[in-house]
Amino acid sequence: MQRPIPAARNLTMAGTNLPEPPQGSEAPPRRLARRSLLAGGGLGLGLGALLGAGGAWGATSLRATQAAADAPGSDAALEAVPSQGIDGHLPGFGGESLPCHGNHQAGITSVPSASVQYSAFRLRPETDAAALKRMFRVLTGDIEGLTSGFSPLADPEPELAARPARLSVTVGVGSKVAKLAGREAPEWLAPLPKFTLDELGGGYDGGDLLIVLQADDPTPISHAARMLGRDLASFVEPLWVQRGFTRARGAEADGTTMRNLMGQIDGTVNPAPGADDFDGLVWLGEDATWLAGGSAFVLRRIRMELDTWDMVDRPGREASMGRRLADGSPLSAPAEGASEHTPADFEAKNTLGLSSIGMAAHIRRAHSTDPGERIYRRASNYDDGTEAGLLFGCYQTDPRKQFVPIQQRLDEADLLNEWVTHTGSAVFAMLPGFSPGGMLGETLFT
Amino acid sequence: MQRPIPAARNLTMAGTNLPEPPQGSEAPPRRLARRSLLAGGGLGLGLGALLGAGGAWGATSLRATQAAADAPGSDAALEAVPSQGIDGHLPGFGGESLPCHGNHQAGITSVPSASVQYSAFRLRPETDAAALKRMFRVLTGDIEGLTSGFSPLADPEPELAARPARLSVTVGVGSKVAKLAGREAPEWLAPLPKFTLDELGGGYDGGDLLIVLQADDPTPISHAARMLGRDLASFVEPLWVQRGFTRARGAEADGTTMRNLMGQIDGTVNPAPGADDFDGLVWLGEDATWLAGGSAFVLRRIRMELDTWDMVDRPGREASMGRRLADGSPLSAPAEGASEHTPADFEAKNTLGLSSIGMAAHIRRAHSTDPGERIYRRASNYDDGTEAGLLFGCYQTDPRKQFVPIQQRLDEADLLNEWVTHTGSAVFAMLPGFSPGGMLGETLFT
């Protein structure tokens, strides 16, 4: 089957045909690390030439490179490949796509993107188990298409889909979806306990279905969100949307941690995908039955009171956080020669004999001596011009044992509480990954 | 004067001192074209090495390169230079800054940025002419600092300012500001005539002061907007804010035209900065007295009805626009071999003898045979998750003779009207540029 051309807007493509959309057995090559593609663009051009300079990427070429590329047991989600929906060269990262197949869903351990949209939905009362399954089938096809640079079948703007810029679509469900499918929802799949300082109820709580869209360009996010919303409209209704951003891709060198809108380096101490302890902290095991390979996701909307924060001097801000603003180094380390990655020493005293990191400093309250009491954070900033803050997302295996005890300590005493307020809260079971030919959410129905 | 270090977050800067903030006589070198900096980053590193590898940029080095760099009569606003607020190398475009000085304000003819924020304010009743002048003095210092990577004096987060990512701050005024300063407001500096299909009154109309923030990264925009809002708070109060985006920088090759959220290539036929006829269309002349070197700016918020637009097939969409979706070529040109830059032929007929570009096609209605009836457009997309559309900004010398007749034709008959609605409208006099040592808005008071 050949489709009409979703031409990249800056390439002359008259008369060329695109390769086939991805099929179960014809996934794109997965072994091209993003960092290689980032290394100047030269590789990208070379690769384009390899696959047929000046012409469209042929499905044959893709198949030919696939065997070498597709090592068994790989975690595809960490890597990006050139999108199929473009011509033979790569004029920018817009053409990169992130494979959606794997043991885990894409977009959880991938390099954080520059833009994110969280879209939550509520099940329509008329949606039954059969409709739910149809919904996941539609969703699966849409995700496979959109993330690889192809449009859903009835997409009238394939041009907007052709440049996914590492788009990922990650899907989570609430307990109602589990029950509708006849599966038992884990106990943690419920609203979090109320924290004293929470100010929820502002329209950013809960939901039956979560779709997380991430990309390095907001345009494919807008397009994908609309296509998905349209295709899901008969099954679910929109509940809330939150859009966030981190530093633009290319603005900074790779490997640095995001700075939030309070000026703090945010997320330094974070389990690293690939580290020995990561899997146990984040991925649900076989005992989670239909959720094995999935993860528990908590999203908190945290409003920042930046007007009053502005009145605090730098020593006050650093004491509140427990870290220096300039480089993120902990206050327990010497002012020179330390970095954000220098471990905090909570026993250290200053020359007055007081704790270098105060008793109510944010990083002390957030810290636990229990290595299992950690979360894998993915945070982004939000700013609508009148309100700004953090969309604090975190992955774990059980929020009751990971996010909740941490947040309880922060809720009880954290100097930052003067300037941050949690105004939205949601918990979702992020589904396991799916394979070519399979269906996202298939374990719900088997 | 040496200031404490606004350290770039990913550089080790312990112990280094930054050069002085920009002074009237010590502006940064201006002759480094953005495209050179974009050419792979290699030049940036080489430049850093030239100015002192591994160390901070010295003010002396800046002065040494300035003489060669600063050719007379140049239009600084088109070019970017490395920000001063960083260490000797350039790990990403975050460190680029756009000079704010020149005959015209920066941010009008600069290469369009990936992110934009329009912030409108209303004069406080207690603000008199003397306060207004103080306001412009504060604004001038803030703009000089923020755009070059330095913070305003009391900025508690210099780290957020240190990476401006080509931040520009462009300022316009309404007629009340002119009157308060004792100057005559031009007749065009008033609300536009009501168009039949307008649905204004949604909170995005008018204003006494407009601040346009543009950058390739949303983070410095958020920071700068907050700093400016804080410093202006005693003079003006916030009226509305609109945030927009185009394709992320680096996602596409340079020189392509933005695609809007309807999937259309948007803004192809646009006067080019530097072209013979550009100055006459855009810049106000000496007869504009205090506005000589400024420009008339119209901002329209255009909501797109994407849900119904999705139901239109591709031929229907292309007929509405008068251009092909794939490559933006006009329907009067052959389907192969034409591009968005192929001139539209409004006389061309198809094989049925009908006009190739329909009588109510958007590009026919927008087109004028009067070469003076053109506007210089700078548009961006907006999408808050529930509503999406276009922030349509355009520059000219007189909206009554340029934007208004075009919009009147569109308002009367444009096939696109079925899916677009103007929901916000504002007109501002964008002030002339200012020089080092001078003040933005000084012609208001002299």
Short mmCIF file of C-alpha atoms in Angstrom, two decimals, chain A:
data_model
loop_
_atom_site.label_atom_id
_atom_site.label_comp_id
_atom_site.label_asym_id
_atom_site.label_seq_id
_atom_site.Cartn_x
_atom_site.Cartn_y
_atom_site.Cartn_z
CA MET A 1 0.00 0.00 0.00
CA GLN A 2 1.37 3.41 -0.95
CA ARG A 3 -0.05 6.52 0.63
CA PRO A 4 -0.13 10.09 -0.60
CA ILE A 5 2.80 12.17 0.47
CA PRO A 6 2.87 13.84 3.83
CA ALA A 7 5.63 16.10 2.58
CA ALA A 8 8.04 17.72 4.97
CA ARG A 9 7.37 21.40 4.51
CA ASN A 10 10.89 22.39 3.61
CA LEU A 11 11.68 19.62 1.17
CA THR A 12 10.69 19.34 -2.42
CA MET A 13 8.92 16.03 -2.59
CA ALA A 14 6.84 16.26 -5.69
CA GLY A 15 6.40 12.86 -7.19
CA THR A 16 8.02 10.83 -4.45
CA ASN A 17 6.17 8.20 -2.52
CA LEU A 18 6.64 7.53 1.13
CA PRO A 19 7.44 4.10 2.48
CA GLU A 20 4.65 2.10 4.02
CA PRO A 21 3.43 2.99 7.48
CA PRO A 22 5.00 0.90 10.23
CA GLN A 23 3.68 -2.65 10.43
CA GLY A 24 4.21 -5.23 13.07
CA SER A 25 7.17 -6.71 11.29
CA GLU A 26 8.56 -3.54 9.83
CA ALA A 27 9.42 -1.30 12.72
CA PRO A 28 12.11 1.28 12.05
CA PRO A 29 15.71 0.61 13.15
CA ARG A 30 16.12 1.16 16.85
CA ARG A 31 19.80 1.25 17.49
CA LEU A 32 20.62 4.83 16.65
CA ALA A 33 21.26 6.60 19.89
CA ARG A 34 19.89 10.12 20.13
CA ARG A 35 23.24 11.46 21.21
CA SER A 36 24.79 10.24 17.99
CA LEU A 37 22.14 12.05 16.01
CA LEU A 38 22.76 15.13 18.08
CA ALA A 39 26.46 15.14 17.38
CA GLY A 40 26.36 17.88 14.84
CA GLY A 41 23.88 16.67 12.30
CA GLY A 42 26.62 15.20 10.17
CA LEU A 43 25.68 11.66 11.05
CA GLY A 44 22.09 12.37 10.20
CA LEU A 45 23.03 13.51 6.74
CA GLY A 46 25.35 10.57 6.30
CA LEU A 47 22.60 8.21 7.31
CA GLY A 48 20.23 9.80 4.87
CA ALA A 49 22.78 9.33 2.13
CA LEU A 50 23.25 5.71 3.15
CA LEU A 51 19.57 5.03 2.81
CA GLY A 52 19.33 6.66 -0.57
CA ALA A 53 20.52 10.20 -1.07
CA GLY A 54 17.88 12.61 -2.26
CA GLY A 55 15.14 9.99 -2.43
CA ALA A 56 12.49 8.90 0.01
CA TRP A 57 13.42 6.37 2.62
CA GLY A 58 12.43 3.09 1.12
CA ALA A 59 10.73 0.43 3.20
CA THR A 60 13.32 -1.93 1.77
CA SER A 61 16.15 0.12 3.13
CA LEU A 62 14.48 0.18 6.49
CA ARG A 63 14.07 -3.56 6.47
CA ALA A 64 17.68 -4.01 5.38
CA THR A 65 19.03 -2.00 8.27
CA GLN A 66 16.65 -3.43 10.79
CA ALA A 67 18.23 -6.85 11.26
CA ALA A 68 21.53 -5.35 12.32
CA ALA A 69 19.85 -2.67 14.34
CA ASP A 70 17.39 -4.61 16.39
CA ALA A 71 19.35 -6.31 19.15
CA PRO A 72 17.23 -8.54 21.41
CA GLY A 73 16.22 -7.35 24.85
CA SER A 74 16.92 -3.74 24.09
CA ASP A 75 15.09 -0.89 25.75
CA ALA A 76 13.96 1.01 22.74
CA ALA A 77 12.45 3.79 24.76
CA LEU A 78 15.78 5.44 25.46
CA GLU A 79 16.63 6.04 21.85
CA ALA A 80 15.46 8.02 18.90
CA VAL A 81 15.55 7.15 15.23
CA PRO A 82 14.94 9.30 12.20
CA SER A 83 11.25 9.48 11.42
CA GLN A 84 10.05 7.57 8.40
CA GLY A 85 7.76 10.39 7.37
CA ILE A 86 10.49 12.49 5.79
CA ASP A 87 12.81 12.61 2.86
CA GLY A 88 16.30 11.16 2.78
CA HIS A 89 18.07 13.88 4.69
CA LEU A 90 17.54 15.28 8.13
CA PRO A 91 17.43 19.05 8.12
CA GLY A 92 16.67 19.24 11.84
CA PHE A 93 15.58 17.15 14.79
CA GLY A 94 11.95 17.49 13.75
CA GLY A 95 12.45 14.30 11.78
CA GLU A 96 13.55 12.19 14.73
CA SER A 97 11.11 9.64 16.04
CA LEU A 98 11.13 7.59 19.22
CA PRO A 99 10.01 3.97 18.81
CA CYS A 100 6.75 3.33 20.63
CA HIS A 101 7.21 -0.43 21.06
CA GLY A 102 9.01 -2.19 23.88
CA ASN A 103 8.59 -3.90 27.23
CA HIS A 104 7.74 -0.51 28.66
CA GLN A 105 5.90 2.37 27.07
CA ALA A 106 8.00 5.07 25.45
CA GLY A 107 8.26 8.44 27.15
CA ILE A 108 9.02 7.22 30.66
CA THR A 109 12.79 6.77 30.58
CA SER A 110 13.46 8.71 27.37
CA VAL A 111 15.64 11.81 27.52
CA PRO A 112 13.28 14.49 28.90
CA SER A 113 11.62 16.48 26.14
CA ALA A 114 11.34 20.23 25.77
CA SER A 115 7.52 20.23 25.72
CA VAL A 116 4.91 18.10 27.42
CA GLN A 117 1.12 17.93 27.50
CA TYR A 118 -0.86 15.94 30.05
CA SER A 119 -4.41 15.27 28.86
CA ALA A 120 -6.82 13.58 31.28
CA PHE A 121 -10.18 12.14 30.28
CA ARG A 122 -13.26 10.71 31.97
CA LEU A 123 -14.97 7.55 30.71
CA ARG A 124 -18.30 8.22 29.05
CA PRO A 125 -21.14 6.42 30.88
CA GLU A 126 -22.02 4.46 27.74
CA THR A 127 -18.52 3.05 27.28
CA ASP A 128 -18.60 -0.68 28.04
CA ALA A 129 -15.82 -3.26 28.06
CA ALA A 130 -16.13 -3.94 24.33
CA ALA A 131 -15.95 -0.23 23.55
CA LEU A 132 -12.99 0.11 25.88
CA LYS A 133 -11.13 -2.52 23.91
CA ARG A 134 -12.00 -0.77 20.66
CA MET A 135 -10.66 2.43 22.19
CA PHE A 136 -7.30 0.83 22.95
CA ARG A 137 -7.14 -0.57 19.43
CA VAL A 138 -7.70 2.90 17.98
CA LEU A 139 -5.20 4.38 20.41
CA THR A 140 -2.59 1.79 19.47
CA GLY A 141 -2.81 2.57 15.78
CA ASP A 142 -2.77 6.30 16.40
CA ILE A 143 0.30 6.05 18.63
CA GLU A 144 2.16 3.87 16.15
CA GLY A 145 1.38 6.32 13.40
CA LEU A 146 1.89 9.62 15.14
CA THR A 147 5.17 8.74 16.84
CA SER A 148 6.73 7.43 13.64
CA GLY A 149 5.74 10.42 11.54
CA PHE A 150 2.64 8.92 9.96
CA SER A 151 -0.83 10.18 10.53
CA PRO A 152 -3.82 8.30 11.84
CA LEU A 153 -5.91 7.07 8.95
CA ALA A 154 -8.23 10.04 8.70
CA ASP A 155 -5.69 12.71 9.56
CA PRO A 156 -6.34 15.60 7.21
CA GLU A 157 -2.99 17.21 8.04
CA PRO A 158 -0.30 14.60 7.57
CA GLU A 159 2.20 17.44 7.19
CA LEU A 160 1.85 18.23 10.87
CA ALA A 161 2.45 14.57 11.76
CA ALA A 162 5.43 14.11 9.47
CA ARG A 163 7.87 15.86 11.81
CA PRO A 164 7.35 14.24 15.23
CA ALA A 165 10.46 15.72 16.91
CA ARG A 166 10.79 12.66 19.16
CA LEU A 167 7.08 12.60 19.99
CA SER A 168 6.08 10.03 22.58
CA VAL A 169 2.57 9.14 23.73
CA THR A 170 2.37 7.44 27.12
CA VAL A 171 -0.92 6.17 28.45
CA GLY A 172 -2.16 5.57 31.98
CA VAL A 173 -5.49 4.48 33.40
CA GLY A 174 -7.48 5.02 36.57
CA SER A 175 -9.25 2.34 38.58
CA LYS A 176 -12.52 2.69 36.66
CA VAL A 177 -10.86 1.49 33.47
CA ALA A 178 -9.45 -1.55 35.28
CA LYS A 179 -12.84 -2.39 36.72
CA LEU A 180 -14.60 -1.93 33.41
CA ALA A 181 -12.18 -4.42 31.87
CA GLY A 182 -12.82 -6.83 34.73
CA ARG A 183 -9.37 -6.52 36.26
CA GLU A 184 -8.53 -5.75 39.85
CA ALA A 185 -7.12 -2.28 40.40
CA PRO A 186 -4.11 -2.10 42.72
CA GLU A 187 -4.85 -0.43 46.05
CA TRP A 188 -2.54 2.46 45.27
CA LEU A 189 -4.63 3.35 42.20
CA ALA A 190 -6.75 5.86 44.12
CA PRO A 191 -6.59 9.53 45.11
CA LEU A 192 -3.64 10.28 47.38
CA PRO A 193 -4.32 10.97 51.05
CA LYS A 194 -5.05 14.63 51.66
CA PHE A 195 -1.99 16.59 52.70
CA THR A 196 -2.51 19.49 55.10
CA LEU A 197 -1.33 22.17 52.72
CA ASP A 198 -3.05 20.87 49.58
CA GLU A 199 -5.39 23.23 47.78
CA LEU A 200 -6.95 20.81 45.33
CA GLY A 201 -10.27 21.11 43.52
CA GLY A 202 -9.08 23.59 40.94
CA GLY A 203 -9.85 21.29 38.04
CA TYR A 204 -6.58 19.38 37.81
CA ASP A 205 -7.40 16.29 39.87
CA GLY A 206 -7.87 12.64 38.99
CA GLY A 207 -9.17 11.12 35.78
CA ASP A 208 -9.88 7.76 34.16
CA LEU A 209 -7.38 8.01 31.33
CA LEU A 210 -4.15 9.97 31.03
CA ILE A 211 -2.31 10.66 27.82
CA VAL A 212 1.16 12.13 28.18
CA LEU A 213 2.48 13.73 25.02
CA GLN A 214 6.13 14.69 24.91
CA ALA A 215 8.24 16.12 22.08
CA ASP A 216 11.01 18.60 21.51
CA ASP A 217 8.63 20.80 19.52
CA PRO A 218 5.17 21.94 20.68
CA THR A 219 3.68 21.69 17.17
CA PRO A 220 3.51 17.87 16.89
CA ILE A 221 2.16 17.78 20.44
CA SER A 222 -0.72 20.08 19.48
CA HIS A 223 -1.43 18.02 16.40
CA ALA A 224 -1.21 14.63 18.11
CA ALA A 225 -3.36 15.79 21.03
CA ARG A 226 -6.05 16.88 18.61
CA MET A 227 -5.96 13.70 16.55
CA LEU A 228 -6.12 11.55 19.69
CA GLY A 229 -8.87 13.65 21.23
CA ARG A 230 -10.90 13.30 18.07
CA ASP A 231 -10.43 9.54 17.84
CA LEU A 232 -11.17 9.02 21.54
CA ALA A 233 -14.18 11.34 21.64
CA SER A 234 -16.82 8.61 21.51
CA PHE A 235 -15.24 6.71 24.42
CA VAL A 236 -14.08 9.41 26.83
CA GLU A 237 -14.61 13.10 27.44
CA PRO A 238 -11.89 15.66 28.20
CA LEU A 239 -11.34 16.36 31.90
CA TRP A 240 -8.24 18.58 32.06
CA VAL A 241 -5.13 19.53 30.11
CA GLN A 242 -1.82 20.79 31.46
CA ARG A 243 1.05 21.93 29.23
CA GLY A 244 4.63 22.25 30.43
CA PHE A 245 8.10 23.07 29.19
CA THR A 246 11.71 22.65 30.13
CA ARG A 247 14.69 24.30 28.49
CA ALA A 248 14.47 24.22 24.69
CA ARG A 249 16.39 21.43 23.04
CA GLY A 250 19.71 22.78 21.84
CA ALA A 251 19.72 25.69 24.29
CA GLU A 252 21.95 23.83 26.70
CA ALA A 253 24.53 21.07 26.53
CA ASP A 254 23.13 17.61 27.09
CA GLY A 255 23.14 16.05 30.52
CA THR A 256 22.25 19.06 32.61
CA THR A 257 19.36 19.18 35.03
CA MET A 258 16.40 21.47 34.46
CA ARG A 259 16.17 24.78 36.28
CA ASN A 260 12.67 25.53 37.53
CA LEU A 261 11.00 28.95 37.57
CA MET A 262 12.18 29.61 41.13
CA GLY A 263 15.68 29.45 39.67
CA GLN A 264 16.54 26.14 41.31
CA ILE A 265 18.22 23.23 39.63
CA ASP A 266 15.40 20.71 39.87
CA GLY A 267 15.70 16.94 39.94
CA THR A 268 19.39 16.31 40.58
CA VAL A 269 18.97 13.33 42.90
CA ASN A 270 16.97 11.06 40.64
CA PRO A 271 17.26 7.30 40.01
CA ALA A 272 18.99 6.88 36.65
CA PRO A 273 17.41 4.68 33.99
CA GLY A 274 19.84 1.83 33.52
CA ALA A 275 21.20 1.95 37.08
CA ASP A 276 21.03 -1.26 39.13
CA ASP A 277 18.27 -0.04 41.44
CA PHE A 278 16.14 1.67 38.81
CA ASP A 279 13.97 -1.22 37.70
CA GLY A 280 12.95 -2.14 41.23
CA LEU A 281 11.97 1.43 42.03
CA VAL A 282 9.97 2.09 38.88
CA TRP A 283 8.72 -0.96 37.00
CA LEU A 284 5.92 -3.15 38.26
CA GLY A 285 6.78 -6.86 38.39
CA GLU A 286 4.92 -10.05 37.53
CA ASP A 287 2.91 -9.87 40.75
CA ALA A 288 1.23 -6.81 39.30
CA THR A 289 -0.41 -9.17 36.72
CA TRP A 290 -1.94 -6.94 34.02
CA LEU A 291 0.34 -4.10 35.04
CA ALA A 292 3.65 -6.03 34.85
CA GLY A 293 6.06 -3.78 32.97
CA GLY A 294 3.99 -0.73 33.83
CA SER A 295 4.52 1.88 36.51
CA ALA A 296 2.62 4.00 39.02
CA PHE A 297 2.53 7.66 38.06
CA VAL A 298 1.73 10.61 40.30
CA LEU A 299 1.21 14.08 38.84
CA ARG A 300 1.09 17.08 41.12
CA ARG A 301 0.46 20.62 39.95
CA ILE A 302 2.58 22.89 42.16
CA ARG A 303 1.86 26.59 42.01
CA MET A 304 4.77 28.86 42.82
CA GLU A 305 4.24 32.16 44.63
CA LEU A 306 6.94 33.89 42.67
CA ASP A 307 5.99 37.41 43.72
CA THR A 308 6.80 36.72 47.36
CA TRP A 309 9.68 34.39 46.49
CA ASP A 310 11.24 37.39 44.74
CA MET A 311 11.44 39.19 48.06
CA VAL A 312 13.66 36.54 49.63
CA ASP A 313 17.39 37.16 49.41
CA ARG A 314 19.77 34.57 48.02
CA PRO A 315 20.99 33.21 51.37
CA GLY A 316 17.36 32.78 52.38
CA ARG A 317 16.53 30.96 49.18
CA GLU A 318 19.55 28.71 49.42
CA ALA A 319 18.76 27.89 53.05
CA SER A 320 15.17 27.02 52.10
CA MET A 321 16.35 24.62 49.44
CA GLY A 322 19.53 23.39 51.08
CA ARG A 323 21.40 23.96 47.84
CA ARG A 324 23.23 26.85 46.24
CA LEU A 325 21.38 28.59 43.45
CA ALA A 326 24.41 29.10 41.24
CA ASP A 327 25.47 25.49 40.78
CA GLY A 328 22.99 23.42 42.79
CA SER A 329 25.69 22.19 45.15
CA PRO A 330 24.46 21.21 48.64
CA LEU A 331 25.17 23.69 51.44
CA SER A 332 27.10 20.95 53.24
CA ALA A 333 29.80 21.06 50.55
CA PRO A 334 32.44 23.76 50.23
CA ALA A 335 31.30 26.71 48.12
CA GLU A 336 34.03 26.03 45.62
CA GLY A 337 34.69 22.77 43.82
CA ALA A 338 31.31 21.17 44.51
CA SER A 339 28.51 20.61 42.02
CA GLU A 340 24.85 19.63 41.98
CA HIS A 341 26.04 16.02 41.95
CA THR A 342 28.07 16.33 45.17
CA PRO A 343 26.19 14.19 47.74
CA ALA A 344 24.48 16.16 50.49
CA ASP A 345 25.92 15.53 53.97
CA PHE A 346 23.04 15.98 56.41
CA GLU A 347 25.38 15.66 59.41
CA ALA A 348 27.67 18.51 58.35
CA LYS A 349 27.85 21.56 60.65
CA ASN A 350 28.89 25.09 59.83
CA THR A 351 31.40 27.17 61.82
CA LEU A 352 28.67 28.14 64.29
CA GLY A 353 28.01 24.48 65.00
CA LEU A 354 24.63 24.55 63.26
CA SER A 355 23.56 22.11 60.57
CA SER A 356 24.83 23.25 57.18
CA ILE A 357 21.60 21.98 55.68
CA GLY A 358 18.83 23.25 57.96
CA MET A 359 16.35 20.93 59.65
CA ALA A 360 13.48 22.18 57.46
CA ALA A 361 15.47 22.62 54.26
CA HIS A 362 13.69 21.09 51.28
CA ILE A 363 16.36 18.54 50.41
CA ARG A 364 16.57 17.30 54.02
CA ARG A 365 12.82 16.85 54.27
CA ALA A 366 12.68 15.15 50.88
CA HIS A 367 15.56 12.82 51.75
CA SER A 368 14.99 9.33 53.11
CA THR A 369 17.50 6.90 54.54
CA ASP A 370 15.38 4.09 53.07
CA PRO A 371 16.76 3.48 49.56
CA GLY A 372 13.38 2.04 48.52
CA GLU A 373 11.64 5.29 49.38
CA ARG A 374 12.63 7.03 46.19
CA ILE A 375 10.76 8.17 43.11
CA TYR A 376 11.79 8.75 39.52
CA ARG A 377 10.90 12.34 38.74
CA ARG A 378 10.04 13.97 35.42
CA ALA A 379 9.15 17.59 36.07
CA SER A 380 8.41 20.51 33.78
CA ASN A 381 7.55 24.17 34.22
CA TYR A 382 4.22 25.76 33.47
CA ASP A 383 3.44 29.43 32.96
CA ASP A 384 0.22 30.77 31.49
CA GLY A 385 1.24 34.38 32.04
CA THR A 386 -0.74 34.80 35.23
CA GLU A 387 0.22 31.67 37.18
CA ALA A 388 3.44 29.70 37.07
CA GLY A 389 4.82 26.62 38.73
CA LEU A 390 5.88 23.04 38.29
CA LEU A 391 4.15 20.01 36.80
CA PHE A 392 5.72 17.47 39.10
CA GLY A 393 5.42 13.97 37.68
CA CYS A 394 7.00 10.92 39.27
CA TYR A 395 7.14 7.17 38.58
CA GLN A 396 7.36 4.39 41.16
CA THR A 397 5.92 0.97 41.96
CA ASP A 398 3.74 2.09 44.87
CA PRO A 399 2.95 5.73 45.65
CA ARG A 400 1.90 4.81 49.19
CA LYS A 401 5.46 3.67 49.91
CA GLN A 402 7.37 6.12 47.74
CA PHE A 403 5.75 9.46 46.93
CA VAL A 404 3.44 9.68 49.95
CA PRO A 405 6.01 9.41 52.78
CA ILE A 406 8.24 11.92 51.03
CA GLN A 407 5.38 14.36 50.51
CA GLN A 408 4.19 13.85 54.09
CA ARG A 409 7.56 15.01 55.39
CA LEU A 410 7.49 18.00 53.04
CA ASP A 411 3.90 18.82 53.99
CA GLU A 412 4.79 18.77 57.70
CA ALA A 413 7.82 21.02 57.44
CA ASP A 414 9.58 22.37 54.39
CA LEU A 415 10.78 25.93 54.22
CA LEU A 416 9.72 26.03 50.58
CA ASN A 417 6.07 25.58 51.60
CA GLU A 418 5.86 29.32 52.05
CA TRP A 419 6.08 29.69 48.28
CA VAL A 420 4.70 26.47 46.80
CA THR A 421 1.16 25.07 46.90
CA HIS A 422 -0.06 21.79 45.47
CA THR A 423 -3.17 22.61 43.45
CA GLY A 424 -3.66 19.43 41.43
CA SER A 425 -3.21 15.73 42.14
CA ALA A 426 -3.70 12.58 40.10
CA VAL A 427 -2.57 8.95 40.19
CA PHE A 428 -2.53 6.72 37.12
CA ALA A 429 -1.41 3.18 36.34
CA MET A 430 0.87 3.58 33.34
CA LEU A 431 0.29 0.56 31.14
CA PRO A 432 2.97 -1.95 30.15
CA GLY A 433 4.59 -1.54 26.76
CA PHE A 434 3.37 -3.27 23.63
CA SER A 435 4.94 -4.99 20.66
CA PRO A 436 4.52 -4.60 16.92
CA GLY A 437 1.29 -6.40 16.10
CA GLY A 438 0.14 -6.14 19.70
CA MET A 439 -2.16 -3.66 21.39
CA LEU A 440 -1.52 -1.11 24.08
CA GLY A 441 -3.52 -2.23 27.12
CA GLU A 442 -3.91 -5.80 25.85
CA THR A 443 -3.24 -7.24 29.34
CA LEU A 444 -6.41 -5.53 30.51
CA PHE A 445 -8.42 -7.91 28.36
CA THR A 446 -6.53 -11.23 28.48
#
